[in-house]
CSV table of C-alpha atoms in Angstrom, one decimal:
chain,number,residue,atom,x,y,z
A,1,UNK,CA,0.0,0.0,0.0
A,2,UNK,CA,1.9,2.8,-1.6
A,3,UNK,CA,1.2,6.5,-0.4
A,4,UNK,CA,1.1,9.2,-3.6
A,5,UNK,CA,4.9,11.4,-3.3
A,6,UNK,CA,3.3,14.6,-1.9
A,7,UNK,CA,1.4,12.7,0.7
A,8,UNK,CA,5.0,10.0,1.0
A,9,UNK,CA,6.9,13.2,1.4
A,10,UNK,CA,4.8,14.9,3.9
A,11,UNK,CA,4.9,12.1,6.2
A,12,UNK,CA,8.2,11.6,5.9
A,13,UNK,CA,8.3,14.4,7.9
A,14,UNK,CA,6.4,12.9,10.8
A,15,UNK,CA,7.3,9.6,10.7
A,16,UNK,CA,9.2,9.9,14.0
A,17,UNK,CA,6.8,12.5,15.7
A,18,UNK,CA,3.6,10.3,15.4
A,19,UNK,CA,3.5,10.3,19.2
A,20,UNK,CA,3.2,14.5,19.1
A,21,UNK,CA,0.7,14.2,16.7
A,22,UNK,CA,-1.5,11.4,18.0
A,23,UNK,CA,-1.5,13.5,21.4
A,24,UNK,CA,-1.7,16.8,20.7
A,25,UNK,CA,-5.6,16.4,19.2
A,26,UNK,CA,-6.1,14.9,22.7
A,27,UNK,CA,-4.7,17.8,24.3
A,28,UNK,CA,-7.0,20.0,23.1
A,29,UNK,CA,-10.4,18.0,23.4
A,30,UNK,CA,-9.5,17.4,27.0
A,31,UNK,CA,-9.1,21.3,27.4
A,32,UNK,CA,-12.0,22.1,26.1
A,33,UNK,CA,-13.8,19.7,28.2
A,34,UNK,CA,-11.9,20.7,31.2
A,35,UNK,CA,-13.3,23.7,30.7
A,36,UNK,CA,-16.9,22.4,30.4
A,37,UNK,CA,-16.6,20.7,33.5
A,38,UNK,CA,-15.2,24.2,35.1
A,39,UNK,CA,-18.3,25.9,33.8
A,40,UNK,CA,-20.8,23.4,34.8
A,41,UNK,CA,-19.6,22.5,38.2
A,42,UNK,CA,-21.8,22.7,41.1
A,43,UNK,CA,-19.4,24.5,43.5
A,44,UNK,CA,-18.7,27.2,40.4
A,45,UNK,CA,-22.0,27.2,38.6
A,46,UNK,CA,-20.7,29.1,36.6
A,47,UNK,CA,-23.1,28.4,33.7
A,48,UNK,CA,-26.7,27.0,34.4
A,49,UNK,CA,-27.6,23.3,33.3
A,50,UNK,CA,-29.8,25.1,31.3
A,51,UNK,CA,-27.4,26.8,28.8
A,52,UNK,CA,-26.2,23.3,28.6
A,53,UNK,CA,-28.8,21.9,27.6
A,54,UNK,CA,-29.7,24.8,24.8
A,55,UNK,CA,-26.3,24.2,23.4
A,56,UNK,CA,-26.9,20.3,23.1
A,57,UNK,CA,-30.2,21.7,20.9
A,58,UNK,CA,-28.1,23.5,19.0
A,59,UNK,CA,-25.8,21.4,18.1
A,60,UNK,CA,-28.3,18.4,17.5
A,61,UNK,CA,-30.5,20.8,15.6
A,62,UNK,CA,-28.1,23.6,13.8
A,63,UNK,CA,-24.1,23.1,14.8
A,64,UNK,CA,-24.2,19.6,13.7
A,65,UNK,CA,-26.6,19.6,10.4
A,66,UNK,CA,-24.2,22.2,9.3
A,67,UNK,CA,-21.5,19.9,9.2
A,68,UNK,CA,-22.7,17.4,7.7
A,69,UNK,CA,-24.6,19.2,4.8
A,70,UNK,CA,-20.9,21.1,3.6
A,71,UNK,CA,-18.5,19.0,4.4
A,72,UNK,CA,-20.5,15.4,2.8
A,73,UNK,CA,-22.2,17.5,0.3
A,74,UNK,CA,-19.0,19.1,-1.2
A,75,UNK,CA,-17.5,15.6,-1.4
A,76,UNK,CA,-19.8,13.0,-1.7
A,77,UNK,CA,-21.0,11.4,-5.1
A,78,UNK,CA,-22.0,8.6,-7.0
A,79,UNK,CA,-18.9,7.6,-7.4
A,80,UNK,CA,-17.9,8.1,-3.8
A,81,UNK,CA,-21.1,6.6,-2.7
A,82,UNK,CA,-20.0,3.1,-3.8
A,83,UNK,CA,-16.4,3.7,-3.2
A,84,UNK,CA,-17.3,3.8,0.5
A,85,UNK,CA,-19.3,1.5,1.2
A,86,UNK,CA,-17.4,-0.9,3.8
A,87,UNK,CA,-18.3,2.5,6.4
A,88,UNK,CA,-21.6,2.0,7.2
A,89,UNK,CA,-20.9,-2.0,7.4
A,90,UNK,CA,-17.9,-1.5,9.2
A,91,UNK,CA,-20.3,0.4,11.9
A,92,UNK,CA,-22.5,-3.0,11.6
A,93,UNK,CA,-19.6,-5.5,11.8
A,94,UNK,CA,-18.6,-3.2,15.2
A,95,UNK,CA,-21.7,-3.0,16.5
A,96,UNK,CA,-22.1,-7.5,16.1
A,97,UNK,CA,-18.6,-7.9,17.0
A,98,UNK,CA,-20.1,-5.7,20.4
A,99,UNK,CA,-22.8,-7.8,21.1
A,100,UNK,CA,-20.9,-10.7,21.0
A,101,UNK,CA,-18.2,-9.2,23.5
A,102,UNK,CA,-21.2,-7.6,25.4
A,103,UNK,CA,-22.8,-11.3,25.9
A,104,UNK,CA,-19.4,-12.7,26.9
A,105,UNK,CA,-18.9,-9.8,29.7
A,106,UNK,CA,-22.7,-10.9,31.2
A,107,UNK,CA,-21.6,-14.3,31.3
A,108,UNK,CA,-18.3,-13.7,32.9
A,109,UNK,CA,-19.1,-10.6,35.3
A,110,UNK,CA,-22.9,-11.7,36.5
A,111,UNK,CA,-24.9,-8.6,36.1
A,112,UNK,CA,-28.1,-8.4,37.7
A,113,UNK,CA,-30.5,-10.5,35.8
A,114,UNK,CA,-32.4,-7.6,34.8
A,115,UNK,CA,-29.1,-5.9,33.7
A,116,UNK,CA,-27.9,-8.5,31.3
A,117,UNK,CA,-29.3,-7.2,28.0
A,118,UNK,CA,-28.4,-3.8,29.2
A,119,UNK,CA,-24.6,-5.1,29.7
A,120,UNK,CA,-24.7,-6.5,26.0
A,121,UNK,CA,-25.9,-3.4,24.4
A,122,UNK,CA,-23.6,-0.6,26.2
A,123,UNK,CA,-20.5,-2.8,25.1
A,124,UNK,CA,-21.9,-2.5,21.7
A,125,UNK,CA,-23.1,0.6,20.6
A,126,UNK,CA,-20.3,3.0,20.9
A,127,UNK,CA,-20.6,7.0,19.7
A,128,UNK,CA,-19.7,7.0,15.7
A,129,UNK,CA,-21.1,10.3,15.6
A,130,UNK,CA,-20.2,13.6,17.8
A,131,UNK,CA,-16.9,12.2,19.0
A,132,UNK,CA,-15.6,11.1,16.3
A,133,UNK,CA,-16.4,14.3,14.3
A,134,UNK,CA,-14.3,15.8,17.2
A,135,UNK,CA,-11.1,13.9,17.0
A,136,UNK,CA,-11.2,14.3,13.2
A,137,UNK,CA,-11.3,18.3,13.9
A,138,UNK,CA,-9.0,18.1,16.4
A,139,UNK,CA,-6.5,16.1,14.7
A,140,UNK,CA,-7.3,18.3,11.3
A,141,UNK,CA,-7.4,21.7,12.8
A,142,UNK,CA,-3.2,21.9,12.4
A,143,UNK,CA,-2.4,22.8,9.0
A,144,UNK,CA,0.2,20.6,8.8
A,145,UNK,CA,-1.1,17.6,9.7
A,146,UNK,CA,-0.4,14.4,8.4
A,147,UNK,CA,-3.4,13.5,6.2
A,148,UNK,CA,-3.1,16.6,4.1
A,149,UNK,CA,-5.0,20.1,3.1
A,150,UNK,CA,-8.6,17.8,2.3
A,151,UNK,CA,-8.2,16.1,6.2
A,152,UNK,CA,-11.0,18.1,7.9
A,153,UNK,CA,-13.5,17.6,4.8
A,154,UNK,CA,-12.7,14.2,3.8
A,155,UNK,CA,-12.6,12.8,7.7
A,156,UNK,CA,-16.3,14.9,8.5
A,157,UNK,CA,-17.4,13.3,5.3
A,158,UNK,CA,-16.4,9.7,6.2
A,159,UNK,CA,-17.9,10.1,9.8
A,160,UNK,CA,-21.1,11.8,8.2
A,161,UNK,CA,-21.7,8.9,6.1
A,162,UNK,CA,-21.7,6.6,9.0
A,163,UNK,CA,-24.7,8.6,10.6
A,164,UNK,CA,-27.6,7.2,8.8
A,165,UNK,CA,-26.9,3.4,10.2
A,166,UNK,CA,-26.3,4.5,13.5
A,167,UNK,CA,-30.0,6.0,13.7
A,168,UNK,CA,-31.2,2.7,12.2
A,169,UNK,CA,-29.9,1.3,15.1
A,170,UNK,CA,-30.6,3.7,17.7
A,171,UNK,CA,-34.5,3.0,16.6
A,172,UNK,CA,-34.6,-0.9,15.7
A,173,UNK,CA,-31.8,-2.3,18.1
A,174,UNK,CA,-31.0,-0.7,20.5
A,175,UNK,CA,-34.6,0.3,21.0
A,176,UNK,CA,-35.5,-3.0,21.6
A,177,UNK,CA,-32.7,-4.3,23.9
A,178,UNK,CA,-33.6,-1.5,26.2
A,179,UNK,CA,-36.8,-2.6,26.6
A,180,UNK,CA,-37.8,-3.2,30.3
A,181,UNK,CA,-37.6,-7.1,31.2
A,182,UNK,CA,-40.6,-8.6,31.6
A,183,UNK,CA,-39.7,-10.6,34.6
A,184,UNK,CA,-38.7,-7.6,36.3
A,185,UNK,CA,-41.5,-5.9,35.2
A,186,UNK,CA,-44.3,-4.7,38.3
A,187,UNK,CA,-47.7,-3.6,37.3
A,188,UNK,CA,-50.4,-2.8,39.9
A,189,UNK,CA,-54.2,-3.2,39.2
A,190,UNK,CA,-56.3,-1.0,37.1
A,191,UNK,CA,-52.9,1.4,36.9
A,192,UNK,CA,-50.2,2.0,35.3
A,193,UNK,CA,-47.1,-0.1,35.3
A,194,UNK,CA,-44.6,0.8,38.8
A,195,UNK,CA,-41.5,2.4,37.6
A,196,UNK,CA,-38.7,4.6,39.3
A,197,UNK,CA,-40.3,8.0,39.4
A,198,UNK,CA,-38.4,10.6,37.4
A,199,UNK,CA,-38.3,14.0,37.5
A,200,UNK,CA,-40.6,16.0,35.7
A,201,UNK,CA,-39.2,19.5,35.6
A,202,UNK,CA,-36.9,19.5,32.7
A,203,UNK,CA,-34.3,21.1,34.0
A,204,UNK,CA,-33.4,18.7,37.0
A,205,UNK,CA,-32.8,15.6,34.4
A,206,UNK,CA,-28.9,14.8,34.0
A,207,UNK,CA,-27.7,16.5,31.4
A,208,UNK,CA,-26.9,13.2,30.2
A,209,UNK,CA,-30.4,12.6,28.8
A,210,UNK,CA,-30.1,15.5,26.6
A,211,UNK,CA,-26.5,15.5,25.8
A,212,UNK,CA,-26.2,14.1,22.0
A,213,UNK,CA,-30.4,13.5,21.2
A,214,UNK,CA,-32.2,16.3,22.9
A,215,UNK,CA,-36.3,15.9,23.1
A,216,UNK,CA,-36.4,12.0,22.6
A,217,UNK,CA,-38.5,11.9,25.3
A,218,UNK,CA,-41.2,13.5,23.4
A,219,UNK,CA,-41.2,10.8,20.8
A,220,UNK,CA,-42.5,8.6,23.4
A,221,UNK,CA,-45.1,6.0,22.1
A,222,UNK,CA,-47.9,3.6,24.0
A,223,UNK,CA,-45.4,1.5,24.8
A,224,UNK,CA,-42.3,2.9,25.1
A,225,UNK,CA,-41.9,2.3,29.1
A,226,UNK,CA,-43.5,-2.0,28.8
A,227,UNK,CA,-42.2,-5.0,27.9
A,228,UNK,CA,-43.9,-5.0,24.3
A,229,UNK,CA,-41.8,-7.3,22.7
A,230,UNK,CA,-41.9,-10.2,25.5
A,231,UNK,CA,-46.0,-9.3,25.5
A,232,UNK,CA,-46.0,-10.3,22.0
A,233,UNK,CA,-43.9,-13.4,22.5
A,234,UNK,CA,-44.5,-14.9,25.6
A,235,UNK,CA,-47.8,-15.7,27.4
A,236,UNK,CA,-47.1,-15.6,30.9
A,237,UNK,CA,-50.1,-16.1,33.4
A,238,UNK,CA,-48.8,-16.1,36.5
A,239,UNK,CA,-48.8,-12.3,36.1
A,240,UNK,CA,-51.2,-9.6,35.5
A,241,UNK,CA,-50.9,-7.0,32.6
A,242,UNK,CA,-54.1,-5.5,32.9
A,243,UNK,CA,-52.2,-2.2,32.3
A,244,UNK,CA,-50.4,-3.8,29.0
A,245,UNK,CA,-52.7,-3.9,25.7
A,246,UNK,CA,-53.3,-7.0,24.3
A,247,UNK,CA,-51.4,-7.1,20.8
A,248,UNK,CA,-54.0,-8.8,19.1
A,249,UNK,CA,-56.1,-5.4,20.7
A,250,UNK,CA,-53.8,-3.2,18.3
A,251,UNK,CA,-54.9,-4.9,14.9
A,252,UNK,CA,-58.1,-3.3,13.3
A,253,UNK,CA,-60.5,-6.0,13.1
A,254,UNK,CA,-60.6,-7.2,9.5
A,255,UNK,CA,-63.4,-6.9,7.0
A,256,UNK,CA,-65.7,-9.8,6.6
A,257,UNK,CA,-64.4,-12.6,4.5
A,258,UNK,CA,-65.8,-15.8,3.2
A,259,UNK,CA,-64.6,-18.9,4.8
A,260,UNK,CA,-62.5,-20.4,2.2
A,261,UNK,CA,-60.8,-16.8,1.5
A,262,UNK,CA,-59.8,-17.0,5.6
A,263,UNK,CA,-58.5,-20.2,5.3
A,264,UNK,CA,-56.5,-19.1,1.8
A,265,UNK,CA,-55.2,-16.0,3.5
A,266,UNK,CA,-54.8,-16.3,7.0
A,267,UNK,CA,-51.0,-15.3,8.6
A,268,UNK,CA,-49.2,-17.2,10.7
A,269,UNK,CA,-49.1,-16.9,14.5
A,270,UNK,CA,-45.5,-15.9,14.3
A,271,UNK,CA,-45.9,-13.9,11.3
A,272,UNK,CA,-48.2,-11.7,12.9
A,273,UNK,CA,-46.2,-11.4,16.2
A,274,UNK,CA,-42.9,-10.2,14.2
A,275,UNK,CA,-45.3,-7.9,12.1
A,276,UNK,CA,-47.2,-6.4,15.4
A,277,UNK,CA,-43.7,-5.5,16.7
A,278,UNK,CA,-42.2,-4.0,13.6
A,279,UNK,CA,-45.4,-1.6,13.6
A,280,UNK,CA,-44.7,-0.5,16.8
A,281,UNK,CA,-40.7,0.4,16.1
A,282,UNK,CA,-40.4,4.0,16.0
A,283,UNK,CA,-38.5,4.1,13.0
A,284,UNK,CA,-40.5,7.1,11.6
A,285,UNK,CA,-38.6,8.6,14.0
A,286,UNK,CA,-35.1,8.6,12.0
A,287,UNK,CA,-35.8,11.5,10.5
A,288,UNK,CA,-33.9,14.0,12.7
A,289,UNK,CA,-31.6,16.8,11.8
A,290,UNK,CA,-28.7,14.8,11.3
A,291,UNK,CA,-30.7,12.0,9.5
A,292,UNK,CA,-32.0,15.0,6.6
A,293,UNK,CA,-28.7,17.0,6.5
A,294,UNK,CA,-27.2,13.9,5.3
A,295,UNK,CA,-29.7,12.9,2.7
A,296,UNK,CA,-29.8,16.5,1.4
A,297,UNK,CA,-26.0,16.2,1.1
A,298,UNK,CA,-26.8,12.8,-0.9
A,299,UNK,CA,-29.6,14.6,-3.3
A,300,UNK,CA,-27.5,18.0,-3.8
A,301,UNK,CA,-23.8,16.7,-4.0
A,302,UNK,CA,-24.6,13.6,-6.7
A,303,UNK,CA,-26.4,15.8,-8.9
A,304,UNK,CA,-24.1,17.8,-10.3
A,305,UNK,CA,-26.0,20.1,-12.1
A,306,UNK,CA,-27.9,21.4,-8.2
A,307,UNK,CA,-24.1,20.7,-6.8
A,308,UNK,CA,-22.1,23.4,-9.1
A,309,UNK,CA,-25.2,26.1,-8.2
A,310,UNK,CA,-24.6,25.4,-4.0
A,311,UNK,CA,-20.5,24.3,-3.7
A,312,UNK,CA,-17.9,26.0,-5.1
A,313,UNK,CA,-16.3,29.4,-4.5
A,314,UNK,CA,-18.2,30.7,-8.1
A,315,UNK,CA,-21.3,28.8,-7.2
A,316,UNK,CA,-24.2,30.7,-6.9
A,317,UNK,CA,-25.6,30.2,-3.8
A,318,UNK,CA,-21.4,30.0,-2.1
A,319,UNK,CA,-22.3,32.9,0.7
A,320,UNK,CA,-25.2,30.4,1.7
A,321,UNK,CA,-22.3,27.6,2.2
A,322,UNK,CA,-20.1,30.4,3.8
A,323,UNK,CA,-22.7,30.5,5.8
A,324,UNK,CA,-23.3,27.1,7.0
A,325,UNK,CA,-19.6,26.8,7.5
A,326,UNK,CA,-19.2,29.5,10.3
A,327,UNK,CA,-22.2,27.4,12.1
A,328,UNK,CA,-20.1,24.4,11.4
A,329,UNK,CA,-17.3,25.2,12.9
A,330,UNK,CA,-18.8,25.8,16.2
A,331,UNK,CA,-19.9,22.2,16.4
A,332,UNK,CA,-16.7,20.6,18.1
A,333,UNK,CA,-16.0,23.1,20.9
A,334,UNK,CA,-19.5,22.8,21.6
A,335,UNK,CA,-19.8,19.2,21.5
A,336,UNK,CA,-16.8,19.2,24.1
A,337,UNK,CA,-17.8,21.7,26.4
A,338,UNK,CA,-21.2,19.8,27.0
A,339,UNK,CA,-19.1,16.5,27.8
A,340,UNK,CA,-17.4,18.5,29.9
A,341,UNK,CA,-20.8,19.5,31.8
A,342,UNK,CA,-21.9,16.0,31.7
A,343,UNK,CA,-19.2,14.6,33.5
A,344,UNK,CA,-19.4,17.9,36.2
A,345,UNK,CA,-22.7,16.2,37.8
A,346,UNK,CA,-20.8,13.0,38.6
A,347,UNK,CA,-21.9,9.4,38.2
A,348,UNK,CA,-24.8,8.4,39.7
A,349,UNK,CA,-25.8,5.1,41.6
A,350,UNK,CA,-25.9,2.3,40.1
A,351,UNK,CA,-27.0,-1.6,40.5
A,352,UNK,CA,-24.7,-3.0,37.5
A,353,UNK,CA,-22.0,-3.4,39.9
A,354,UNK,CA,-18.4,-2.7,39.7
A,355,UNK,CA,-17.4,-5.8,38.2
A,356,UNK,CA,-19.8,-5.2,35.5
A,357,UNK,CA,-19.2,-1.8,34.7
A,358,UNK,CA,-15.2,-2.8,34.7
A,359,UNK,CA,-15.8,-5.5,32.5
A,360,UNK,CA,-18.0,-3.0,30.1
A,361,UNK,CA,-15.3,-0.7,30.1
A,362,UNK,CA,-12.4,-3.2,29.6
A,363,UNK,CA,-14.1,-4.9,26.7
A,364,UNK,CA,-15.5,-1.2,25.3
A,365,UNK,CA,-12.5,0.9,25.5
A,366,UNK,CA,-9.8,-2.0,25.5
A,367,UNK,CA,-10.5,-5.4,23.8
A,368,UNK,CA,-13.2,-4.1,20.9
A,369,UNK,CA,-10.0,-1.6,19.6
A,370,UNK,CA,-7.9,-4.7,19.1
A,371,UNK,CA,-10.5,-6.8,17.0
A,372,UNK,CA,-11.3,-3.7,15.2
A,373,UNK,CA,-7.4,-3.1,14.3
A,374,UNK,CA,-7.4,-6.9,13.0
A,375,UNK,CA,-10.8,-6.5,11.2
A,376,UNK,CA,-9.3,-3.0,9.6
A,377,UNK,CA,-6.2,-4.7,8.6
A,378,UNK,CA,-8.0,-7.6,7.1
A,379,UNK,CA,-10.4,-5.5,5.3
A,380,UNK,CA,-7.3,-3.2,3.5
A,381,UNK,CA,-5.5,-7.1,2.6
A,382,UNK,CA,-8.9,-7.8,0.7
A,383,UNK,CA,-8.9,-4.7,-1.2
A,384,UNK,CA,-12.2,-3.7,0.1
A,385,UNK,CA,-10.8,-0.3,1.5
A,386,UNK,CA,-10.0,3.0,-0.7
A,387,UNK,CA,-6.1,2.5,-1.3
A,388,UNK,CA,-4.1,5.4,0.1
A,389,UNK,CA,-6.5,7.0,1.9
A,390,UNK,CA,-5.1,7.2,5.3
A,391,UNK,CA,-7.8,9.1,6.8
A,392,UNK,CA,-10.6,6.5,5.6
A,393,UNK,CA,-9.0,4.1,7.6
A,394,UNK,CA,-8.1,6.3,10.4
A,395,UNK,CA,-12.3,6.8,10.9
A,396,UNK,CA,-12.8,2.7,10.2
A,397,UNK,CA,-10.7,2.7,13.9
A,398,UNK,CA,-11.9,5.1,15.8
A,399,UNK,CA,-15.5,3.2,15.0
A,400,UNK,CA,-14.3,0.7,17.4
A,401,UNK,CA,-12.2,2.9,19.9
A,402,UNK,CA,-14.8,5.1,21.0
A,403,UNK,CA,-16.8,4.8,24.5
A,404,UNK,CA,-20.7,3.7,24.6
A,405,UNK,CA,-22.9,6.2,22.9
A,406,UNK,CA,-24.2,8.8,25.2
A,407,UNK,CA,-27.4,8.4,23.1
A,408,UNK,CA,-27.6,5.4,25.4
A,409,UNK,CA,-28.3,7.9,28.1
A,410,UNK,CA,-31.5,9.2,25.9
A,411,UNK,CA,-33.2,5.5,25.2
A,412,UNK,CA,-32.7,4.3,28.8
A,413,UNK,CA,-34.7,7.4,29.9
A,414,UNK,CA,-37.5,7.3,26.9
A,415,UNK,CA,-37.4,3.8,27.6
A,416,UNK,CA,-37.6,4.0,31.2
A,417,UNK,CA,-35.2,0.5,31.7
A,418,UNK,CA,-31.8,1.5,33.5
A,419,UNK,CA,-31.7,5.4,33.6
A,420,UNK,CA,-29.1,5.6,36.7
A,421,UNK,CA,-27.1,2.9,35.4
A,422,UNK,CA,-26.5,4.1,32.1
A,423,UNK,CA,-25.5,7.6,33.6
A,424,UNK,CA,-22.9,5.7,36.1
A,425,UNK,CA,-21.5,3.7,33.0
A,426,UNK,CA,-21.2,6.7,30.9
A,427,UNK,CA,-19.6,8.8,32.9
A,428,UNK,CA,-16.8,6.2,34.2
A,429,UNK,CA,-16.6,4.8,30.4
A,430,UNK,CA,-15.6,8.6,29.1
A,431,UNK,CA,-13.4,9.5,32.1
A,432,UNK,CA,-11.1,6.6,31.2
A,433,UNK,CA,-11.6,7.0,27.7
A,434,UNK,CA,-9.2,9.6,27.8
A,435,UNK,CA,-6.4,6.9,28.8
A,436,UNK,CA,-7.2,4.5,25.9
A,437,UNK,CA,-8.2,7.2,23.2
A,438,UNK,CA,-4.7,8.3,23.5
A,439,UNK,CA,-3.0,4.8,23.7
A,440,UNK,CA,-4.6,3.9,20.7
A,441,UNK,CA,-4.8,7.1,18.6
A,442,UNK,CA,-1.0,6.5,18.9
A,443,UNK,CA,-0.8,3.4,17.8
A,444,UNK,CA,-3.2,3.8,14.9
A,445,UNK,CA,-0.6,6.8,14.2
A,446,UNK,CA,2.5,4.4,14.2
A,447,UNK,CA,0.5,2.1,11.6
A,448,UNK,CA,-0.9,4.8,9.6
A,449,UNK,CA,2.2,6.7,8.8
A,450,UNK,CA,4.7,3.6,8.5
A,451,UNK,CA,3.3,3.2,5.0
A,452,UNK,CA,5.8,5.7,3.7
């Protein structure tokens, strides 16, 4: 795997000072989040939770959006849409390789019983989106970094195009694993179902519900906060779910049909049960900011006829773009800051245990980042990966470095299944994150620029 000679010569030049390189990105996220945490500390309150919480809006619903739309607009097209194809499966192939460490930590460690599907899915859903786009403009934001003058646009671009598989899975996976266990699962008579009370003022939830999806909670459906799926599945008498509709109760009743056309077209039992659920997956959700950004970058920047009127310094509509860009570029200080406030209110209690959330972190942060580097390297020896792009596989690893998605923070609250322990997870998950982000952005550094 050959480098071109501008981009051979230019790493020539940091070939030996990789480590400075890998580190000093690092350097200045953790600043910035120091200085988030400063901010948003109790004793300094120096700004409210809810200025926090405005800025995680804005950057879900403006900062963000931004980014997306210039920097995968400007680059993306058809061609480019099939060249990079192994990203979004790569953030598949992460997320199964998760589960499968995820299910081996709940054997080994013992979580709670109600915890154990909980354990699987925080080892494998890690944050593809916000911190990623952070490193990339950290590690770009020198102009003399090592992946060139096109680093920042090419690297948002490659994250970008990740974005729509990981709301897939936000809304179809992970929505469903963080459904409250049925066996764990109290309902009183002629009520609703008991549940740990939460707070209804907005402004005394952790930050950590609205950090990186702000207002899931109002996308709450019927049965957001039951056991729907085990309803459907599992007929269980020895309890009472007078407070839990009856799935067959959410089918209109058909129309009148002749016997022998009943007997031609009648569904199967499990048939039914799969398609009951799959009505009742929020997936008309997906459509967020993020989500249309990216497929307005799609539509304008593989057309080029609409692309040459809105990129381009002679394009038409460039001082709209200019525009967009200032926004833009306010998205990764932001992003940092609010970590920083997050991790100000502390972790909260938690039943996982420590042994649990060790072996989380361990498999997360530690063991997932080796597979990944084999799966990477094993990928580039079957020529499925651009060849000498260093930055494309530069964002392949950091799918697999990163801690668990604070979005897990958001679906444990609109799910109403393991609120505090996601929050205690998180926060110990991102404070040693800063330990194994560095270890490993230095050795992908090492790997990266030895193909000189």
């Amino acid at each position: 795997m050959e480098l071109p000679n501008s981009e051979k010569d230019a790493n020539m030049n940091y070939g030996s000072h990789y480590l400075v390189y890998a580190v000093l990105p690092l350097l200045k996220l953790l600043c910035l989040t120091v200085i988030g945490l400063i901010l948003a500390h109790p004793r300094s309150q120096l700004v409210p939770k809810a200025t926090f919480k405005l800025l995680s809006k804005l950057v879900f619903a403006l900062f963000l959006p931004c980014t997306i739309f210039i920097h995968l607009g400007e680059t993306i097209t058809v061609q480019n849409f099939a060249r990079w194809w192994f990203i979004p499966v790569n953030v598949l192939l992460s997320t199964a390789i998760g589960c499968l460490l995820g299910y081996l930590v709940a054997i080994i460690c013992g979580p709670p019983p109600e915890y154990f599907r909980f354990t699987i899915i925080a080892t494998a859903f890690g944050n593809t989106g916000n911190l990623p786009l952070a490193i990339v403009g950290s590690v770009c934001h020198s102009g003399d970094n090592p992946f060139g003058p096109d680093c920042y646009t090419t690297g948002v671009s490659y994250v970008s195009f990740a974005q729509w598989v990981a709301v897939l899975l936000v809304y179809t996976l992970v929505y469903h694993m963080m459904e409250p266990p049925l066996e764990y699962f109290d309902v009183v008579d002629e009520g609703g179902e008991i549940q740990e009370p939460l707070p209804s003022n907005d402004l005394s939830r952790p930050l950590l519900v609205e950090a990186e999806w702000p207002g899931m909670e109002d996308r709450e459906t019927e049965h957001c906060k039951t056991p729907f799926i085990a309803r459907v599945f599992n007929s269980v008498s020895t309890l009472s779910y007078s407070s839990i509709p009856d799935p067959d109760s959410l089918e209109e009743a058909p129309a009148p049909r002749s016997p022998k056309s009943i007997r031609c077209l009648a569904e199967p039992r499990m048939v039914r049960r799969i398609r009951i659920v799959a009505e009742q997956t929020p997936v008309h959700h997906v459509l967020q900011p993020p989500t249309f950004a990216t497929l307005l970058a799609f539509i304008v920047g593989m057309v080029p006829p609409i692309k040459s009127v809105v990129y381009g310094n002679e394009a038409p509509l460039s001082f709209l773009t200019d525009s967009l860009e200032i926004l833009a570029q306010a998205m990764v200080p932001s992003v940092m800051l609010i970590l920083g406030g997050m991790l100000a209110e502390g972790p909260n209690e938690s039943k996982l245990g420590v042994r649990t959330t060790v072996g989380i972190t361990v498999a997360r942060l530690l063991v997932l980042p080796l597979i990944g580097t084999g799966v990477v390297y094993f990928a580039d020896q079957m020529n499925f990966l651009i060849p000498n792009d260093q930055m494309y596989r530069f964002v392949l690893l950091l799918q697999y470095t990163t801690p668990s998605a604070i979005l897990l923070g958001a679906v444990a609250s609109l799910r109403g299944y393991a609120v505090r322990e996601a929050s205690a997870m998180l926060f110990w998950q991102h404070v040693f994150a800063l330990f194994s982000l560095s270890i490993y952005i230095i050795i992908y550094f090492k790997i990266l620029l030895s193909y000189v």
